[in-house]
mmCIF file with all atom_site columns, C-alpha atoms and ligand atoms in Angstrom:
data_model
loop_
_atom_site.group_PDB
_atom_site.id
_atom_site.type_symbol
_atom_site.label_atom_id
_atom_site.label_alt_id
_atom_site.label_comp_id
_atom_site.label_asym_id
_atom_site.label_entity_id
_atom_site.label_seq_id
_atom_site.pdbx_PDB_ins_code
_atom_site.Cartn_x
_atom_site.Cartn_y
_atom_site.Cartn_z
_atom_site.occupancy
_atom_site.B_iso_or_equiv
_atom_site.pdbx_formal_charge
_atom_site.auth_seq_id
_atom_site.auth_comp_id
_atom_site.auth_asym_id
_atom_site.auth_atom_id
_atom_site.pdbx_PDB_model_num
ATOM   1   C CA  . MET A 1 1   ? -56.727 -7.169  1.548   1.00 47.00 ? 1   MET A CA  1
ATOM   2   C CA  . SER A 1 2   ? -58.575 -4.309  3.216   1.00 46.00 ? 2   SER A CA  1
ATOM   3   C CA  . THR A 1 3   ? -61.141 -4.996  5.888   1.00 48.00 ? 3   THR A CA  1
ATOM   4   C CA  . GLU A 1 4   ? -61.889 -1.298  6.477   1.00 50.00 ? 4   GLU A CA  1
ATOM   5   C CA  . ASN A 1 5   ? -65.435 -1.449  5.208   1.00 58.00 ? 5   ASN A CA  1
ATOM   6   C CA  . ALA A 1 6   ? -66.604 -4.291  7.393   1.00 70.00 ? 6   ALA A CA  1
ATOM   7   C CA  . VAL A 1 7   ? -69.267 -6.409  5.729   1.00 74.00 ? 7   VAL A CA  1
ATOM   8   C CA  . THR A 1 8   ? -71.776 -7.515  8.314   1.00 82.00 ? 8   THR A CA  1
ATOM   9   C CA  . SER A 1 9   ? -74.594 -8.931  6.236   1.00 91.00 ? 9   SER A CA  1
ATOM   10  C CA  . PHE A 1 10  ? -74.984 -10.583 2.859   1.00 94.00 ? 10  PHE A CA  1
ATOM   11  C CA  . SER A 1 11  ? -77.084 -7.651  1.662   1.00 91.00 ? 11  SER A CA  1
ATOM   12  C CA  . ASP A 1 12  ? -73.963 -5.421  1.976   1.00 92.00 ? 12  ASP A CA  1
ATOM   13  C CA  . LEU A 1 13  ? -72.370 -7.561  -0.742  1.00 93.00 ? 13  LEU A CA  1
ATOM   14  C CA  . GLU A 1 14  ? -75.063 -6.655  -3.276  1.00 90.00 ? 14  GLU A CA  1
ATOM   15  C CA  . LEU A 1 15  ? -75.274 -10.106 -4.791  1.00 96.00 ? 15  LEU A CA  1
ATOM   16  C CA  . PRO A 1 16  ? -77.913 -10.701 -7.473  1.00 97.00 ? 16  PRO A CA  1
ATOM   17  C CA  . ALA A 1 17  ? -81.394 -11.229 -6.027  1.00 97.00 ? 17  ALA A CA  1
ATOM   18  C CA  . ALA A 1 18  ? -81.503 -14.897 -7.128  1.00 98.00 ? 18  ALA A CA  1
ATOM   19  C CA  . LEU A 1 19  ? -78.399 -15.669 -5.062  1.00 98.00 ? 19  LEU A CA  1
ATOM   20  C CA  . GLN A 1 20  ? -79.571 -13.651 -2.067  1.00 97.00 ? 20  GLN A CA  1
ATOM   21  C CA  . ARG A 1 21  ? -82.836 -15.592 -2.140  1.00 98.00 ? 21  ARG A CA  1
ATOM   22  C CA  . ALA A 1 22  ? -80.983 -18.929 -2.110  1.00 98.00 ? 22  ALA A CA  1
ATOM   23  C CA  . LEU A 1 23  ? -78.895 -17.741 0.849   1.00 98.00 ? 23  LEU A CA  1
ATOM   24  C CA  . ASP A 1 24  ? -82.027 -16.716 2.725   1.00 97.00 ? 24  ASP A CA  1
ATOM   25  C CA  . GLU A 1 25  ? -83.479 -20.181 2.110   1.00 97.00 ? 25  GLU A CA  1
ATOM   26  C CA  . VAL A 1 26  ? -80.369 -22.087 3.213   1.00 97.00 ? 26  VAL A CA  1
ATOM   27  C CA  . GLY A 1 27  ? -80.322 -19.897 6.307   1.00 96.00 ? 27  GLY A CA  1
ATOM   28  C CA  . TYR A 1 28  ? -77.000 -18.082 5.974   1.00 96.00 ? 28  TYR A CA  1
ATOM   29  C CA  . GLU A 1 29  ? -77.366 -14.807 7.852   1.00 92.00 ? 29  GLU A CA  1
ATOM   30  C CA  . THR A 1 30  ? -73.862 -13.399 8.084   1.00 95.00 ? 30  THR A CA  1
ATOM   31  C CA  . PRO A 1 31  ? -70.924 -13.835 5.720   1.00 97.00 ? 31  PRO A CA  1
ATOM   32  C CA  . SER A 1 32  ? -68.019 -15.724 7.280   1.00 95.00 ? 32  SER A CA  1
ATOM   33  C CA  . ALA A 1 33  ? -64.713 -13.862 7.626   1.00 93.00 ? 33  ALA A CA  1
ATOM   34  C CA  . ILE A 1 34  ? -63.288 -15.254 4.384   1.00 93.00 ? 34  ILE A CA  1
ATOM   35  C CA  . GLN A 1 35  ? -66.523 -14.471 2.533   1.00 95.00 ? 35  GLN A CA  1
ATOM   36  C CA  . ALA A 1 36  ? -66.625 -10.870 3.790   1.00 94.00 ? 36  ALA A CA  1
ATOM   37  C CA  . MET A 1 37  ? -62.996 -10.353 2.814   1.00 93.00 ? 37  MET A CA  1
ATOM   38  C CA  . THR A 1 38  ? -62.972 -11.990 -0.594  1.00 94.00 ? 38  THR A CA  1
ATOM   39  C CA  . ILE A 1 39  ? -66.416 -11.647 -2.185  1.00 96.00 ? 39  ILE A CA  1
ATOM   40  C CA  . PRO A 1 40  ? -66.165 -7.881  -2.951  1.00 95.00 ? 40  PRO A CA  1
ATOM   41  C CA  . HIS A 1 41  ? -62.827 -8.451  -4.739  1.00 95.00 ? 41  HIS A CA  1
ATOM   42  C CA  . LEU A 1 42  ? -64.035 -11.501 -6.626  1.00 96.00 ? 42  LEU A CA  1
ATOM   43  C CA  . LEU A 1 43  ? -67.196 -9.723  -7.742  1.00 96.00 ? 43  LEU A CA  1
ATOM   44  C CA  . ALA A 1 44  ? -64.860 -7.244  -9.427  1.00 94.00 ? 44  ALA A CA  1
ATOM   45  C CA  . GLY A 1 45  ? -63.038 -10.115 -11.175 1.00 93.00 ? 45  GLY A CA  1
ATOM   46  C CA  . SER A 1 46  ? -59.760 -9.823  -9.238  1.00 94.00 ? 46  SER A CA  1
ATOM   47  C CA  . ASP A 1 47  ? -57.255 -12.634 -8.832  1.00 95.00 ? 47  ASP A CA  1
ATOM   48  C CA  . LEU A 1 48  ? -56.994 -14.038 -5.351  1.00 94.00 ? 48  LEU A CA  1
ATOM   49  C CA  . VAL A 1 49  ? -54.624 -16.184 -3.316  1.00 92.00 ? 49  VAL A CA  1
ATOM   50  C CA  . GLY A 1 50  ? -56.282 -17.252 -0.091  1.00 88.00 ? 50  GLY A CA  1
ATOM   51  C CA  . GLN A 1 51  ? -55.643 -19.539 2.804   1.00 89.00 ? 51  GLN A CA  1
ATOM   52  C CA  . ALA A 1 52  ? -58.702 -21.128 4.309   1.00 88.00 ? 52  ALA A CA  1
ATOM   53  C CA  . GLN A 1 53  ? -59.521 -24.228 6.229   1.00 86.00 ? 53  GLN A CA  1
ATOM   54  C CA  . THR A 1 54  ? -62.425 -26.478 5.384   1.00 85.00 ? 54  THR A CA  1
ATOM   55  C CA  . GLY A 1 55  ? -65.400 -25.354 7.443   1.00 90.00 ? 55  GLY A CA  1
ATOM   56  C CA  . THR A 1 56  ? -64.719 -21.628 7.080   1.00 92.00 ? 56  THR A CA  1
ATOM   57  C CA  . GLY A 1 57  ? -67.120 -21.142 4.188   1.00 95.00 ? 57  GLY A CA  1
ATOM   58  C CA  . LYS A 1 58  ? -64.440 -21.100 1.483   1.00 96.00 ? 58  LYS A CA  1
ATOM   59  C CA  . THR A 1 59  ? -66.660 -22.765 -1.114  1.00 97.00 ? 59  THR A CA  1
ATOM   60  C CA  . ALA A 1 60  ? -69.329 -20.059 -0.985  1.00 97.00 ? 60  ALA A CA  1
ATOM   61  C CA  . ALA A 1 61  ? -66.541 -17.454 -0.951  1.00 97.00 ? 61  ALA A CA  1
ATOM   62  C CA  . PHE A 1 62  ? -65.659 -18.378 -4.542  1.00 97.00 ? 62  PHE A CA  1
ATOM   63  C CA  . ALA A 1 63  ? -68.988 -19.867 -5.692  1.00 98.00 ? 63  ALA A CA  1
ATOM   64  C CA  . LEU A 1 64  ? -71.183 -16.823 -4.963  1.00 98.00 ? 64  LEU A CA  1
ATOM   65  C CA  . PRO A 1 65  ? -69.129 -14.167 -6.793  1.00 98.00 ? 65  PRO A CA  1
ATOM   66  C CA  . THR A 1 66  ? -68.410 -16.426 -9.755  1.00 98.00 ? 66  THR A CA  1
ATOM   67  C CA  . LEU A 1 67  ? -72.123 -17.254 -10.039 1.00 98.00 ? 67  LEU A CA  1
ATOM   68  C CA  . ALA A 1 68  ? -72.885 -13.524 -9.879  1.00 98.00 ? 68  ALA A CA  1
ATOM   69  C CA  . ARG A 1 69  ? -70.661 -12.945 -12.915 1.00 97.00 ? 69  ARG A CA  1
ATOM   70  C CA  . LEU A 1 70  ? -72.057 -15.702 -15.146 1.00 98.00 ? 70  LEU A CA  1
ATOM   71  C CA  . ASP A 1 71  ? -73.463 -15.039 -18.577 1.00 98.00 ? 71  ASP A CA  1
ATOM   72  C CA  . MET A 1 72  ? -76.367 -17.502 -18.535 1.00 97.00 ? 72  MET A CA  1
ATOM   73  C CA  . SER A 1 73  ? -76.593 -17.537 -22.341 1.00 97.00 ? 73  SER A CA  1
ATOM   74  C CA  . GLN A 1 74  ? -73.029 -18.807 -22.896 1.00 98.00 ? 74  GLN A CA  1
ATOM   75  C CA  . LYS A 1 75  ? -72.804 -22.555 -23.599 1.00 96.00 ? 75  LYS A CA  1
ATOM   76  C CA  . THR A 1 76  ? -69.094 -23.149 -23.012 1.00 98.00 ? 76  THR A CA  1
ATOM   77  C CA  . PRO A 1 77  ? -67.836 -23.290 -19.398 1.00 98.00 ? 77  PRO A CA  1
ATOM   78  C CA  . GLN A 1 78  ? -67.110 -19.982 -17.691 1.00 98.00 ? 78  GLN A CA  1
ATOM   79  C CA  . VAL A 1 79  ? -65.806 -21.352 -14.404 1.00 98.00 ? 79  VAL A CA  1
ATOM   80  C CA  . LEU A 1 80  ? -63.458 -24.310 -13.926 1.00 98.00 ? 80  LEU A CA  1
ATOM   81  C CA  . VAL A 1 81  ? -62.737 -25.522 -10.410 1.00 98.00 ? 81  VAL A CA  1
ATOM   82  C CA  . LEU A 1 82  ? -59.867 -28.007 -10.059 1.00 98.00 ? 82  LEU A CA  1
ATOM   83  C CA  . ALA A 1 83  ? -60.011 -30.168 -6.942  1.00 97.00 ? 83  ALA A CA  1
ATOM   84  C CA  . PRO A 1 84  ? -57.665 -32.917 -5.723  1.00 97.00 ? 84  PRO A CA  1
ATOM   85  C CA  . THR A 1 85  ? -60.311 -35.584 -5.065  1.00 96.00 ? 85  THR A CA  1
ATOM   86  C CA  . ARG A 1 86  ? -63.607 -36.750 -6.468  1.00 96.00 ? 86  ARG A CA  1
ATOM   87  C CA  . GLU A 1 87  ? -65.215 -36.236 -3.042  1.00 96.00 ? 87  GLU A CA  1
ATOM   88  C CA  . LEU A 1 88  ? -64.264 -32.573 -3.032  1.00 97.00 ? 88  LEU A CA  1
ATOM   89  C CA  . ALA A 1 89  ? -65.309 -32.179 -6.680  1.00 97.00 ? 89  ALA A CA  1
ATOM   90  C CA  . ILE A 1 90  ? -68.768 -33.568 -5.898  1.00 97.00 ? 90  ILE A CA  1
ATOM   91  C CA  . GLN A 1 91  ? -69.103 -31.470 -2.753  1.00 98.00 ? 91  GLN A CA  1
ATOM   92  C CA  . VAL A 1 92  ? -68.150 -28.252 -4.574  1.00 98.00 ? 92  VAL A CA  1
ATOM   93  C CA  . ALA A 1 93  ? -70.504 -29.029 -7.475  1.00 98.00 ? 93  ALA A CA  1
ATOM   94  C CA  . GLU A 1 94  ? -73.343 -29.569 -4.971  1.00 98.00 ? 94  GLU A CA  1
ATOM   95  C CA  . ALA A 1 95  ? -72.571 -26.247 -3.315  1.00 98.00 ? 95  ALA A CA  1
ATOM   96  C CA  . PHE A 1 96  ? -72.772 -24.427 -6.690  1.00 98.00 ? 96  PHE A CA  1
ATOM   97  C CA  . GLN A 1 97  ? -76.091 -26.151 -7.371  1.00 98.00 ? 97  GLN A CA  1
ATOM   98  C CA  . LYS A 1 98  ? -77.437 -25.113 -3.987  1.00 98.00 ? 98  LYS A CA  1
ATOM   99  C CA  . TYR A 1 99  ? -76.537 -21.431 -4.392  1.00 98.00 ? 99  TYR A CA  1
ATOM   100 C CA  . ALA A 1 100 ? -77.704 -21.381 -8.037  1.00 98.00 ? 100 ALA A CA  1
ATOM   101 C CA  . ARG A 1 101 ? -81.117 -22.916 -7.356  1.00 98.00 ? 101 ARG A CA  1
ATOM   102 C CA  . HIS A 1 102 ? -82.889 -19.757 -8.535  1.00 98.00 ? 102 HIS A CA  1
ATOM   103 C CA  . LEU A 1 103 ? -80.778 -19.221 -11.647 1.00 98.00 ? 103 LEU A CA  1
ATOM   104 C CA  . PRO A 1 104 ? -82.965 -20.727 -14.392 1.00 97.00 ? 104 PRO A CA  1
ATOM   105 C CA  . GLY A 1 105 ? -81.109 -23.022 -16.781 1.00 97.00 ? 105 GLY A CA  1
ATOM   106 C CA  . PHE A 1 106 ? -77.962 -23.165 -14.656 1.00 98.00 ? 106 PHE A CA  1
ATOM   107 C CA  . HIS A 1 107 ? -75.767 -26.240 -15.190 1.00 98.00 ? 107 HIS A CA  1
ATOM   108 C CA  . VAL A 1 108 ? -72.787 -27.421 -13.165 1.00 98.00 ? 108 VAL A CA  1
ATOM   109 C CA  . LEU A 1 109 ? -70.946 -30.628 -14.052 1.00 98.00 ? 109 LEU A CA  1
ATOM   110 C CA  . PRO A 1 110 ? -68.617 -32.594 -11.797 1.00 97.00 ? 110 PRO A CA  1
ATOM   111 C CA  . ILE A 1 111 ? -66.043 -34.588 -13.795 1.00 97.00 ? 111 ILE A CA  1
ATOM   112 C CA  . TYR A 1 112 ? -63.704 -37.108 -12.214 1.00 95.00 ? 112 TYR A CA  1
ATOM   113 C CA  . GLY A 1 113 ? -62.084 -40.395 -13.081 1.00 90.00 ? 113 GLY A CA  1
ATOM   114 C CA  . GLY A 1 114 ? -64.300 -43.427 -12.941 1.00 89.00 ? 114 GLY A CA  1
ATOM   115 C CA  . SER A 1 115 ? -67.509 -41.510 -13.600 1.00 85.00 ? 115 SER A CA  1
ATOM   116 C CA  . ASP A 1 116 ? -69.623 -42.073 -16.692 1.00 89.00 ? 116 ASP A CA  1
ATOM   117 C CA  . MET A 1 117 ? -67.858 -40.508 -19.678 1.00 91.00 ? 117 MET A CA  1
ATOM   118 C CA  . ARG A 1 118 ? -70.832 -40.658 -22.042 1.00 93.00 ? 118 ARG A CA  1
ATOM   119 C CA  . GLY A 1 119 ? -73.085 -38.778 -19.638 1.00 94.00 ? 119 GLY A CA  1
ATOM   120 C CA  . GLN A 1 120 ? -70.402 -36.143 -19.220 1.00 95.00 ? 120 GLN A CA  1
ATOM   121 C CA  . LEU A 1 121 ? -69.974 -35.761 -22.981 1.00 96.00 ? 121 LEU A CA  1
ATOM   122 C CA  . ARG A 1 122 ? -73.721 -35.336 -23.386 1.00 96.00 ? 122 ARG A CA  1
ATOM   123 C CA  . GLN A 1 123 ? -73.897 -32.655 -20.728 1.00 97.00 ? 123 GLN A CA  1
ATOM   124 C CA  . LEU A 1 124 ? -70.867 -30.799 -22.079 1.00 97.00 ? 124 LEU A CA  1
ATOM   125 C CA  . GLU A 1 125 ? -72.449 -30.864 -25.505 1.00 96.00 ? 125 GLU A CA  1
ATOM   126 C CA  . ARG A 1 126 ? -75.704 -29.438 -24.117 1.00 96.00 ? 126 ARG A CA  1
ATOM   127 C CA  . GLY A 1 127 ? -73.783 -26.672 -22.337 1.00 97.00 ? 127 GLY A CA  1
ATOM   128 C CA  . VAL A 1 128 ? -72.555 -26.090 -18.773 1.00 98.00 ? 128 VAL A CA  1
ATOM   129 C CA  . HIS A 1 129 ? -71.691 -22.913 -16.908 1.00 98.00 ? 129 HIS A CA  1
ATOM   130 C CA  . VAL A 1 130 ? -69.403 -24.434 -14.277 1.00 98.00 ? 130 VAL A CA  1
ATOM   131 C CA  . VAL A 1 131 ? -67.159 -27.510 -14.397 1.00 98.00 ? 131 VAL A CA  1
ATOM   132 C CA  . VAL A 1 132 ? -65.684 -28.958 -11.212 1.00 98.00 ? 132 VAL A CA  1
ATOM   133 C CA  . GLY A 1 133 ? -63.139 -31.673 -11.802 1.00 98.00 ? 133 GLY A CA  1
ATOM   134 C CA  . THR A 1 134 ? -60.037 -33.553 -10.857 1.00 97.00 ? 134 THR A CA  1
ATOM   135 C CA  . PRO A 1 135 ? -57.043 -32.670 -13.046 1.00 97.00 ? 135 PRO A CA  1
ATOM   136 C CA  . GLY A 1 136 ? -56.680 -36.033 -14.836 1.00 96.00 ? 136 GLY A CA  1
ATOM   137 C CA  . ARG A 1 137 ? -60.242 -36.213 -16.102 1.00 96.00 ? 137 ARG A CA  1
ATOM   138 C CA  . VAL A 1 138 ? -60.263 -32.526 -17.018 1.00 97.00 ? 138 VAL A CA  1
ATOM   139 C CA  . MET A 1 139 ? -57.164 -33.170 -19.163 1.00 97.00 ? 139 MET A CA  1
ATOM   140 C CA  . ASP A 1 140 ? -58.877 -36.177 -20.802 1.00 96.00 ? 140 ASP A CA  1
ATOM   141 C CA  . HIS A 1 141 ? -61.758 -33.974 -21.893 1.00 97.00 ? 141 HIS A CA  1
ATOM   142 C CA  . MET A 1 142 ? -59.465 -31.192 -23.095 1.00 97.00 ? 142 MET A CA  1
ATOM   143 C CA  . ARG A 1 143 ? -57.445 -33.657 -25.205 1.00 96.00 ? 143 ARG A CA  1
ATOM   144 C CA  . ARG A 1 144 ? -60.512 -35.161 -26.829 1.00 94.00 ? 144 ARG A CA  1
ATOM   145 C CA  . GLY A 1 145 ? -61.890 -31.696 -27.537 1.00 96.00 ? 145 GLY A CA  1
ATOM   146 C CA  . SER A 1 146 ? -65.012 -32.108 -25.417 1.00 96.00 ? 146 SER A CA  1
ATOM   147 C CA  . LEU A 1 147 ? -64.085 -29.392 -22.912 1.00 97.00 ? 147 LEU A CA  1
ATOM   148 C CA  . ASP A 1 148 ? -63.854 -26.020 -24.648 1.00 97.00 ? 148 ASP A CA  1
ATOM   149 C CA  . LEU A 1 149 ? -62.142 -23.577 -22.306 1.00 97.00 ? 149 LEU A CA  1
ATOM   150 C CA  . SER A 1 150 ? -61.959 -20.695 -24.787 1.00 97.00 ? 150 SER A CA  1
ATOM   151 C CA  . GLY A 1 151 ? -64.729 -18.816 -22.950 1.00 97.00 ? 151 GLY A CA  1
ATOM   152 C CA  . LEU A 1 152 ? -63.415 -19.477 -19.457 1.00 98.00 ? 152 LEU A CA  1
ATOM   153 C CA  . GLN A 1 153 ? -63.633 -16.516 -17.080 1.00 97.00 ? 153 GLN A CA  1
ATOM   154 C CA  . THR A 1 154 ? -62.446 -17.960 -13.784 1.00 98.00 ? 154 THR A CA  1
ATOM   155 C CA  . LEU A 1 155 ? -60.148 -20.806 -12.754 1.00 98.00 ? 155 LEU A CA  1
ATOM   156 C CA  . VAL A 1 156 ? -60.277 -21.938 -9.136  1.00 98.00 ? 156 VAL A CA  1
ATOM   157 C CA  . LEU A 1 157 ? -57.560 -24.145 -7.647  1.00 97.00 ? 157 LEU A CA  1
ATOM   158 C CA  . ASP A 1 158 ? -59.295 -25.564 -4.578  1.00 96.00 ? 158 ASP A CA  1
ATOM   159 C CA  . GLU A 1 159 ? -56.978 -27.189 -2.024  1.00 95.00 ? 159 GLU A CA  1
ATOM   160 C CA  . ALA A 1 160 ? -54.089 -26.236 -4.296  1.00 95.00 ? 160 ALA A CA  1
ATOM   161 C CA  . ASP A 1 161 ? -51.565 -27.413 -1.702  1.00 94.00 ? 161 ASP A CA  1
ATOM   162 C CA  . GLU A 1 162 ? -53.185 -30.843 -1.679  1.00 94.00 ? 162 GLU A CA  1
ATOM   163 C CA  . MET A 1 163 ? -53.041 -31.031 -5.491  1.00 95.00 ? 163 MET A CA  1
ATOM   164 C CA  . LEU A 1 164 ? -49.350 -30.161 -5.267  1.00 93.00 ? 164 LEU A CA  1
ATOM   165 C CA  . ARG A 1 165 ? -48.764 -32.789 -2.591  1.00 94.00 ? 165 ARG A CA  1
ATOM   166 C CA  . MET A 1 166 ? -50.571 -35.419 -4.669  1.00 95.00 ? 166 MET A CA  1
ATOM   167 C CA  . GLY A 1 167 ? -48.309 -34.754 -7.653  1.00 95.00 ? 167 GLY A CA  1
ATOM   168 C CA  . PHE A 1 168 ? -50.798 -32.870 -9.851  1.00 95.00 ? 168 PHE A CA  1
ATOM   169 C CA  . ILE A 1 169 ? -48.495 -29.893 -10.430 1.00 94.00 ? 169 ILE A CA  1
ATOM   170 C CA  . ASP A 1 170 ? -47.630 -30.758 -14.059 1.00 96.00 ? 170 ASP A CA  1
ATOM   171 C CA  . ASP A 1 171 ? -51.274 -31.470 -14.851 1.00 97.00 ? 171 ASP A CA  1
ATOM   172 C CA  . VAL A 1 172 ? -52.412 -28.178 -13.324 1.00 97.00 ? 172 VAL A CA  1
ATOM   173 C CA  . GLU A 1 173 ? -49.723 -26.291 -15.260 1.00 97.00 ? 173 GLU A CA  1
ATOM   174 C CA  . TRP A 1 174 ? -50.717 -28.045 -18.490 1.00 97.00 ? 174 TRP A CA  1
ATOM   175 C CA  . ILE A 1 175 ? -54.342 -27.009 -17.948 1.00 98.00 ? 175 ILE A CA  1
ATOM   176 C CA  . LEU A 1 176 ? -53.365 -23.433 -17.000 1.00 97.00 ? 176 LEU A CA  1
ATOM   177 C CA  . ASP A 1 177 ? -51.253 -23.120 -20.153 1.00 96.00 ? 177 ASP A CA  1
ATOM   178 C CA  . GLN A 1 178 ? -54.350 -23.722 -22.263 1.00 95.00 ? 178 GLN A CA  1
ATOM   179 C CA  . THR A 1 179 ? -56.693 -21.288 -20.604 1.00 96.00 ? 179 THR A CA  1
ATOM   180 C CA  . PRO A 1 180 ? -57.357 -17.762 -21.915 1.00 96.00 ? 180 PRO A CA  1
ATOM   181 C CA  . GLU A 1 181 ? -54.952 -14.958 -20.988 1.00 93.00 ? 181 GLU A CA  1
ATOM   182 C CA  . GLN A 1 182 ? -57.687 -12.862 -19.419 1.00 92.00 ? 182 GLN A CA  1
ATOM   183 C CA  . LEU A 1 183 ? -58.626 -15.092 -16.545 1.00 95.00 ? 183 LEU A CA  1
ATOM   184 C CA  . SER A 1 184 ? -59.448 -14.508 -12.921 1.00 96.00 ? 184 SER A CA  1
ATOM   185 C CA  . LEU A 1 185 ? -57.371 -17.014 -10.931 1.00 96.00 ? 185 LEU A CA  1
ATOM   186 C CA  . ILE A 1 186 ? -58.462 -18.066 -7.457  1.00 96.00 ? 186 ILE A CA  1
ATOM   187 C CA  . HIS A 1 187 ? -55.980 -20.133 -5.514  1.00 94.00 ? 187 HIS A CA  1
ATOM   188 C CA  . ILE A 1 188 ? -56.974 -21.597 -2.140  1.00 94.00 ? 188 ILE A CA  1
ATOM   189 C CA  . SER A 1 189 ? -54.802 -23.601 0.246   1.00 91.00 ? 189 SER A CA  1
ATOM   190 C CA  . GLU A 1 190 ? -55.034 -24.817 3.817   1.00 86.00 ? 190 GLU A CA  1
ATOM   191 C CA  . PRO A 1 191 ? -53.053 -22.412 6.030   1.00 81.00 ? 191 PRO A CA  1
ATOM   192 C CA  . THR A 1 192 ? -51.351 -25.168 7.997   1.00 64.00 ? 192 THR A CA  1
ATOM   193 C CA  . ARG A 1 193 ? -49.984 -26.975 4.990   1.00 50.00 ? 193 ARG A CA  1
ATOM   194 C CA  . LEU A 1 194 ? -48.454 -24.329 2.777   1.00 47.00 ? 194 LEU A CA  1
ATOM   195 C CA  . GLN A 1 195 ? -47.279 -20.771 3.189   1.00 48.00 ? 195 GLN A CA  1
ATOM   196 C CA  . VAL A 1 196 ? -47.984 -19.058 -0.115  1.00 46.00 ? 196 VAL A CA  1
HETATM 197 P P1  . AMP B 2 .   ? -66.784 -24.922 3.504   1.00 59.23 ? 1   AMP B P1  1
HETATM 198 O O1  . AMP B 2 .   ? -65.727 -24.250 4.325   1.00 59.23 ? 1   AMP B O1  1
HETATM 199 O O2  . AMP B 2 .   ? -66.946 -24.285 2.176   1.00 59.23 ? 1   AMP B O2  1
HETATM 200 O O3  . AMP B 2 .   ? -66.573 -26.404 3.426   1.00 59.23 ? 1   AMP B O3  1
HETATM 201 O O4  . AMP B 2 .   ? -68.205 -24.684 4.240   1.00 59.23 ? 1   AMP B O4  1
HETATM 202 C C1  . AMP B 2 .   ? -68.480 -25.210 5.515   1.00 59.23 ? 1   AMP B C1  1
HETATM 203 C C2  . AMP B 2 .   ? -69.957 -25.219 5.848   1.00 59.23 ? 1   AMP B C2  1
HETATM 204 O O5  . AMP B 2 .   ? -70.415 -23.928 6.231   1.00 59.23 ? 1   AMP B O5  1
HETATM 205 C C3  . AMP B 2 .   ? -70.863 -25.678 4.728   1.00 59.23 ? 1   AMP B C3  1
HETATM 206 O O6  . AMP B 2 .   ? -71.761 -26.632 5.256   1.00 59.23 ? 1   AMP B O6  1
HETATM 207 C C4  . AMP B 2 .   ? -71.618 -24.427 4.306   1.00 59.23 ? 1   AMP B C4  1
HETATM 208 O O7  . AMP B 2 .   ? -72.925 -24.745 3.887   1.00 59.23 ? 1   AMP B O7  1
HETATM 209 C C5  . AMP B 2 .   ? -71.641 -23.604 5.581   1.00 59.23 ? 1   AMP B C5  1
HETATM 210 N N1  . AMP B 2 .   ? -71.594 -22.147 5.357   1.00 59.23 ? 1   AMP B N1  1
HETATM 211 C C6  . AMP B 2 .   ? -70.843 -21.489 4.443   1.00 59.23 ? 1   AMP B C6  1
HETATM 212 N N2  . AMP B 2 .   ? -71.012 -20.156 4.561   1.00 59.23 ? 1   AMP B N2  1
HETATM 213 C C7  . AMP B 2 .   ? -71.891 -19.946 5.560   1.00 59.23 ? 1   AMP B C7  1
HETATM 214 C C8  . AMP B 2 .   ? -72.471 -18.770 6.159   1.00 59.23 ? 1   AMP B C8  1
HETATM 215 N N3  . AMP B 2 .   ? -72.141 -17.552 5.760   1.00 59.23 ? 1   AMP B N3  1
HETATM 216 N N4  . AMP B 2 .   ? -73.344 -18.948 7.185   1.00 59.23 ? 1   AMP B N4  1
HETATM 217 C C9  . AMP B 2 .   ? -73.660 -20.186 7.617   1.00 59.23 ? 1   AMP B C9  1
HETATM 218 N N5  . AMP B 2 .   ? -73.139 -21.337 7.111   1.00 59.23 ? 1   AMP B N5  1
HETATM 219 C C10 . AMP B 2 .   ? -72.270 -21.222 6.084   1.00 59.23 ? 1   AMP B C10 1
#
């Protein structure tokens, strides 16, 4: 990845005004290294394999450009983030919500085992832009036909190495096999755990 054109402020990234406003409010002044390197590529819809530790701003690095590319009028999910644990799924969903606070009608849904299925079905029926889930529960919804991935634009594997370590590889492959051909794939691992 080229770092020739150093990005020193969020305004250099030319994010939509609604996202820039949210960043101003949460007080982010400068993009972190991973954000400066990845956001321009992800805004263009490129695939990405990245290594980033928690605390480096990796969530915003994929959340901001995927939010920038959303079609707000589409009812079926456009972004699916797979995460190894419910804690991470909730945390990532909250981050999307925070950055999307000025996108009217935006909906993100965390789905994980043990959470209320009926509420999830209702929200999926109403329409969501982003789904963040653990692989098992995502598969449940796909099997029962409640999660329509035909309009998916981006698939993020967050802490992919951890999902591998926890034995989710077959589940992740099963999900990947049923996503559209034209998909931007973002794959993030911890640098210390796996050399990609
Ligand atoms: P993450 O690595 O995604 O877990 O993010 C770590 C923390 O850094 C979170 O609390 C974010 O809200 C915060 N953060 C992310 N990007 C920035 C930024 N560019 N400037 C300041 N804080 C940030």
